Amino acid sequence: MVKRGSSIGFFGIFGRSEDMRRLDEALRDAGLHPAQVPEGVKLAAVGLMTSEETPEPPPAAYPSVGELMAFCALGGELFAHENGEARLAAATRRMETALEAGEGRDAETVLLMLHAKLIHPALVDRYAIRAESED
């Protein structure tokens, strides 16, 4: 029984959704503790993985999104420390491709991290990342 004023939150009563658990696991696997990312940002990231064709993100989508989110948040040096040079090189290529294309899931993930103020300042400087309005 949950009493009024109890400290059990919404997730404590109903549990976390499978989507959120998968994204948390992907973030951990990439070296970023999930508590470093606000729940709203994680919900938005899960939303980026869906489409009309795939209303539920496939399990294989989470590691990729979690890795890019971790790269954005940690920056290159700490990401390499946590994941190795090969994963750093892959994440760097993804970032460069996303920024060049300006659209797609990776670009949307980078933009999400930028707007959430979770992108590492060194990456912002290195790639001159900024959000452009469509005015």
PDB file of C-alpha atoms in Angstrom:
ATOM      1  CA  MET A   1       0.000   0.000   0.000  1.00  0.00           C
ATOM      2  CA  VAL A   2       1.296   3.443  -0.916  1.00  0.00           C
ATOM      3  CA  LYS A   3       0.365   6.207   1.483  1.00  0.00           C
ATOM      4  CA  ARG A   4      -0.043   9.857   0.681  1.00  0.00           C
ATOM      5  CA  GLY A   5       3.268  11.661   1.037  1.00  0.00           C
ATOM      6  CA  SER A   6       5.245   8.456   0.546  1.00  0.00           C
ATOM      7  CA  SER A   7       8.570   8.777  -1.215  1.00  0.00           C
ATOM      8  CA  ILE A   8       7.819   6.089  -3.793  1.00  0.00           C
ATOM      9  CA  GLY A   9       7.629   7.750  -7.182  1.00  0.00           C
ATOM     10  CA  PHE A  10       5.742   6.804 -10.292  1.00  0.00           C
ATOM     11  CA  PHE A  11       8.458   4.434 -11.497  1.00  0.00           C
ATOM     12  CA  GLY A  12       8.597   2.796  -8.050  1.00  0.00           C
ATOM     13  CA  ILE A  13       4.957   1.782  -8.297  1.00  0.00           C
ATOM     14  CA  PHE A  14       4.722   0.723 -11.911  1.00  0.00           C
ATOM     15  CA  GLY A  15       8.328  -0.011 -12.813  1.00  0.00           C
ATOM     16  CA  ARG A  16      10.263   1.411 -15.707  1.00  0.00           C
ATOM     17  CA  SER A  17       9.234   0.720 -19.254  1.00  0.00           C
ATOM     18  CA  GLU A  18      11.212  -1.777 -21.261  1.00  0.00           C
ATOM     19  CA  ASP A  19      12.245   1.090 -23.555  1.00  0.00           C
ATOM     20  CA  MET A  20      13.782   3.049 -20.719  1.00  0.00           C
ATOM     21  CA  ARG A  21      15.529  -0.001 -19.293  1.00  0.00           C
ATOM     22  CA  ARG A  22      17.048  -0.786 -22.690  1.00  0.00           C
ATOM     23  CA  LEU A  23      18.265   2.768 -23.166  1.00  0.00           C
ATOM     24  CA  ASP A  24      19.691   2.857 -19.635  1.00  0.00           C
ATOM     25  CA  GLU A  25      21.577  -0.364 -20.377  1.00  0.00           C
ATOM     26  CA  ALA A  26      22.892   1.049 -23.656  1.00  0.00           C
ATOM     27  CA  LEU A  27      24.097   4.204 -21.900  1.00  0.00           C
ATOM     28  CA  ARG A  28      25.842   2.144 -19.208  1.00  0.00           C
ATOM     29  CA  ASP A  29      27.463  -0.070 -21.846  1.00  0.00           C
ATOM     30  CA  ALA A  30      28.882   3.065 -23.476  1.00  0.00           C
ATOM     31  CA  GLY A  31      30.295   4.385 -20.200  1.00  0.00           C
ATOM     32  CA  LEU A  32      27.636   6.936 -19.253  1.00  0.00           C
ATOM     33  CA  HIS A  33      25.620   6.427 -16.082  1.00  0.00           C
ATOM     34  CA  PRO A  34      21.914   6.776 -16.957  1.00  0.00           C
ATOM     35  CA  ALA A  35      21.358   9.125 -14.010  1.00  0.00           C
ATOM     36  CA  GLN A  36      23.429  11.692 -15.933  1.00  0.00           C
ATOM     37  CA  VAL A  37      20.646  11.940 -18.522  1.00  0.00           C
ATOM     38  CA  PRO A  38      17.273  13.379 -17.470  1.00  0.00           C
ATOM     39  CA  GLU A  39      14.258  11.134 -17.974  1.00  0.00           C
ATOM     40  CA  GLY A  40      12.715  13.560 -20.474  1.00  0.00           C
ATOM     41  CA  VAL A  41      15.802  13.407 -22.669  1.00  0.00           C
ATOM     42  CA  LYS A  42      15.732   9.615 -22.569  1.00  0.00           C
ATOM     43  CA  LEU A  43      12.031   9.604 -23.475  1.00  0.00           C
ATOM     44  CA  ALA A  44      12.757  11.914 -26.407  1.00  0.00           C
ATOM     45  CA  ALA A  45      15.617   9.652 -27.522  1.00  0.00           C
ATOM     46  CA  VAL A  46      13.301   6.639 -27.470  1.00  0.00           C
ATOM     47  CA  GLY A  47      10.857   8.680 -29.535  1.00  0.00           C
ATOM     48  CA  LEU A  48      13.577   9.325 -32.115  1.00  0.00           C
ATOM     49  CA  MET A  49      13.914   5.575 -32.587  1.00  0.00           C
ATOM     50  CA  THR A  50      10.277   5.176 -33.613  1.00  0.00           C
ATOM     51  CA  SER A  51       8.580   5.817 -36.928  1.00  0.00           C
ATOM     52  CA  GLU A  52       5.308   5.018 -38.657  1.00  0.00           C
ATOM     53  CA  GLU A  53       6.832   1.737 -39.839  1.00  0.00           C
ATOM     54  CA  THR A  54       8.329   0.878 -36.430  1.00  0.00           C
ATOM     55  CA  PRO A  55       6.149   2.287 -33.626  1.00  0.00           C
ATOM     56  CA  GLU A  56       8.238   0.265 -31.142  1.00  0.00           C
ATOM     57  CA  PRO A  57      12.014   0.655 -31.363  1.00  0.00           C
ATOM     58  CA  PRO A  58      13.747  -2.603 -32.237  1.00  0.00           C
ATOM     59  CA  PRO A  59      16.095  -3.844 -29.496  1.00  0.00           C
ATOM     60  CA  ALA A  60      19.061  -3.423 -31.855  1.00  0.00           C
ATOM     61  CA  ALA A  61      18.481   0.353 -32.042  1.00  0.00           C
ATOM     62  CA  TYR A  62      19.279   1.070 -28.391  1.00  0.00           C
ATOM     63  CA  PRO A  63      23.045   0.380 -28.334  1.00  0.00           C
ATOM     64  CA  SER A  64      23.627   2.687 -31.289  1.00  0.00           C
ATOM     65  CA  VAL A  65      21.627   5.567 -29.820  1.00  0.00           C
ATOM     66  CA  GLY A  66      23.099   5.049 -26.342  1.00  0.00           C
ATOM     67  CA  GLU A  67      26.609   5.075 -27.758  1.00  0.00           C
ATOM     68  CA  LEU A  68      26.102   8.363 -29.608  1.00  0.00           C
ATOM     69  CA  MET A  69      24.456   9.938 -26.560  1.00  0.00           C
ATOM     70  CA  ALA A  70      27.399   8.809 -24.425  1.00  0.00           C
ATOM     71  CA  PHE A  71      29.895  10.191 -26.942  1.00  0.00           C
ATOM     72  CA  CYS A  72      28.092  13.533 -26.929  1.00  0.00           C
ATOM     73  CA  ALA A  73      27.962  13.711 -23.139  1.00  0.00           C
ATOM     74  CA  LEU A  74      31.422  12.377 -22.335  1.00  0.00           C
ATOM     75  CA  GLY A  75      33.435  13.966 -25.119  1.00  0.00           C
ATOM     76  CA  GLY A  76      36.149  12.181 -27.049  1.00  0.00           C
ATOM     77  CA  GLU A  77      38.755  11.707 -24.337  1.00  0.00           C
ATOM     78  CA  LEU A  78      36.535  10.170 -21.659  1.00  0.00           C
ATOM     79  CA  PHE A  79      34.565   8.202 -24.260  1.00  0.00           C
ATOM     80  CA  ALA A  80      37.833   6.674 -25.508  1.00  0.00           C
ATOM     81  CA  HIS A  81      38.877   5.878 -21.940  1.00  0.00           C
ATOM     82  CA  GLU A  82      35.567   4.061 -21.337  1.00  0.00           C
ATOM     83  CA  ASN A  83      35.211   2.396 -24.745  1.00  0.00           C
ATOM     84  CA  GLY A  84      38.543   2.235 -26.527  1.00  0.00           C
ATOM     85  CA  GLU A  85      39.933   3.880 -29.619  1.00  0.00           C
ATOM     86  CA  ALA A  86      37.965   1.780 -32.134  1.00  0.00           C
ATOM     87  CA  ARG A  87      34.607   2.804 -30.663  1.00  0.00           C
ATOM     88  CA  LEU A  88      35.830   6.399 -30.443  1.00  0.00           C
ATOM     89  CA  ALA A  89      36.709   6.360 -34.136  1.00  0.00           C
ATOM     90  CA  ALA A  90      33.283   4.926 -35.011  1.00  0.00           C
ATOM     91  CA  ALA A  91      31.467   7.488 -32.842  1.00  0.00           C
ATOM     92  CA  THR A  92      33.532  10.310 -34.314  1.00  0.00           C
ATOM     93  CA  ARG A  93      32.644   9.190 -37.859  1.00  0.00           C
ATOM     94  CA  ARG A  94      28.966   9.039 -36.903  1.00  0.00           C
ATOM     95  CA  MET A  95      29.109  12.540 -35.436  1.00  0.00           C
ATOM     96  CA  GLU A  96      30.826  13.956 -38.511  1.00  0.00           C
ATOM     97  CA  THR A  97      28.399  12.211 -40.869  1.00  0.00           C
ATOM     98  CA  ALA A  98      25.393  13.386 -38.846  1.00  0.00           C
ATOM     99  CA  LEU A  99      26.579  16.980 -38.793  1.00  0.00           C
ATOM    100  CA  GLU A 100      27.352  16.925 -42.501  1.00  0.00           C
ATOM    101  CA  ALA A 101      23.939  15.460 -43.381  1.00  0.00           C
ATOM    102  CA  GLY A 102      22.040  17.640 -40.944  1.00  0.00           C
ATOM    103  CA  GLU A 103      19.208  15.137 -40.753  1.00  0.00           C
ATOM    104  CA  GLY A 104      18.515  11.567 -39.764  1.00  0.00           C
ATOM    105  CA  ARG A 105      18.468   9.767 -36.411  1.00  0.00           C
ATOM    106  CA  ASP A 106      22.082  10.550 -35.514  1.00  0.00           C
ATOM    107  CA  ALA A 107      21.668  14.249 -36.347  1.00  0.00           C
ATOM    108  CA  GLU A 108      18.461  14.350 -34.302  1.00  0.00           C
ATOM    109  CA  THR A 109      20.233  12.651 -31.395  1.00  0.00           C
ATOM    110  CA  VAL A 110      23.062  15.207 -31.498  1.00  0.00           C
ATOM    111  CA  LEU A 111      20.507  18.031 -31.660  1.00  0.00           C
ATOM    112  CA  LEU A 112      18.622  16.538 -28.700  1.00  0.00           C
ATOM    113  CA  MET A 113      21.815  16.404 -26.651  1.00  0.00           C
ATOM    114  CA  LEU A 114      22.669  19.988 -27.669  1.00  0.00           C
ATOM    115  CA  HIS A 115      19.255  21.358 -26.682  1.00  0.00           C
ATOM    116  CA  ALA A 116      19.387  19.421 -23.410  1.00  0.00           C
ATOM    117  CA  LYS A 117      22.780  21.038 -22.728  1.00  0.00           C
ATOM    118  CA  LEU A 118      24.302  17.582 -22.411  1.00  0.00           C
ATOM    119  CA  ILE A 119      26.833  17.805 -25.209  1.00  0.00           C
ATOM    120  CA  HIS A 120      30.456  18.091 -24.113  1.00  0.00           C
ATOM    121  CA  PRO A 121      31.849  21.613 -24.624  1.00  0.00           C
ATOM    122  CA  ALA A 122      34.925  20.238 -26.404  1.00  0.00           C
ATOM    123  CA  LEU A 123      32.682  18.672 -29.064  1.00  0.00           C
ATOM    124  CA  VAL A 124      30.702  21.883 -29.457  1.00  0.00           C
ATOM    125  CA  ASP A 125      33.950  23.755 -30.045  1.00  0.00           C
ATOM    126  CA  ARG A 126      35.584  21.112 -32.239  1.00  0.00           C
ATOM    127  CA  TYR A 127      32.628  20.774 -34.596  1.00  0.00           C
ATOM    128  CA  ALA A 128      31.196  24.297 -34.153  1.00  0.00           C
ATOM    129  CA  ILE A 129      27.868  22.692 -33.288  1.00  0.00           C
ATOM    130  CA  ARG A 130      24.903  25.022 -33.121  1.00  0.00           C
ATOM    131  CA  ALA A 131      21.194  24.755 -33.668  1.00  0.00           C
ATOM    132  CA  GLU A 132      19.814  26.627 -36.645  1.00  0.00           C
ATOM    133  CA  SER A 133      16.218  27.740 -36.756  1.00  0.00           C
ATOM    134  CA  GLU A 134      14.137  27.091 -39.859  1.00  0.00           C
ATOM    135  CA  ASP A 135      12.830  30.678 -40.061  1.00  0.00           C
TER     136      ASP A 135
END
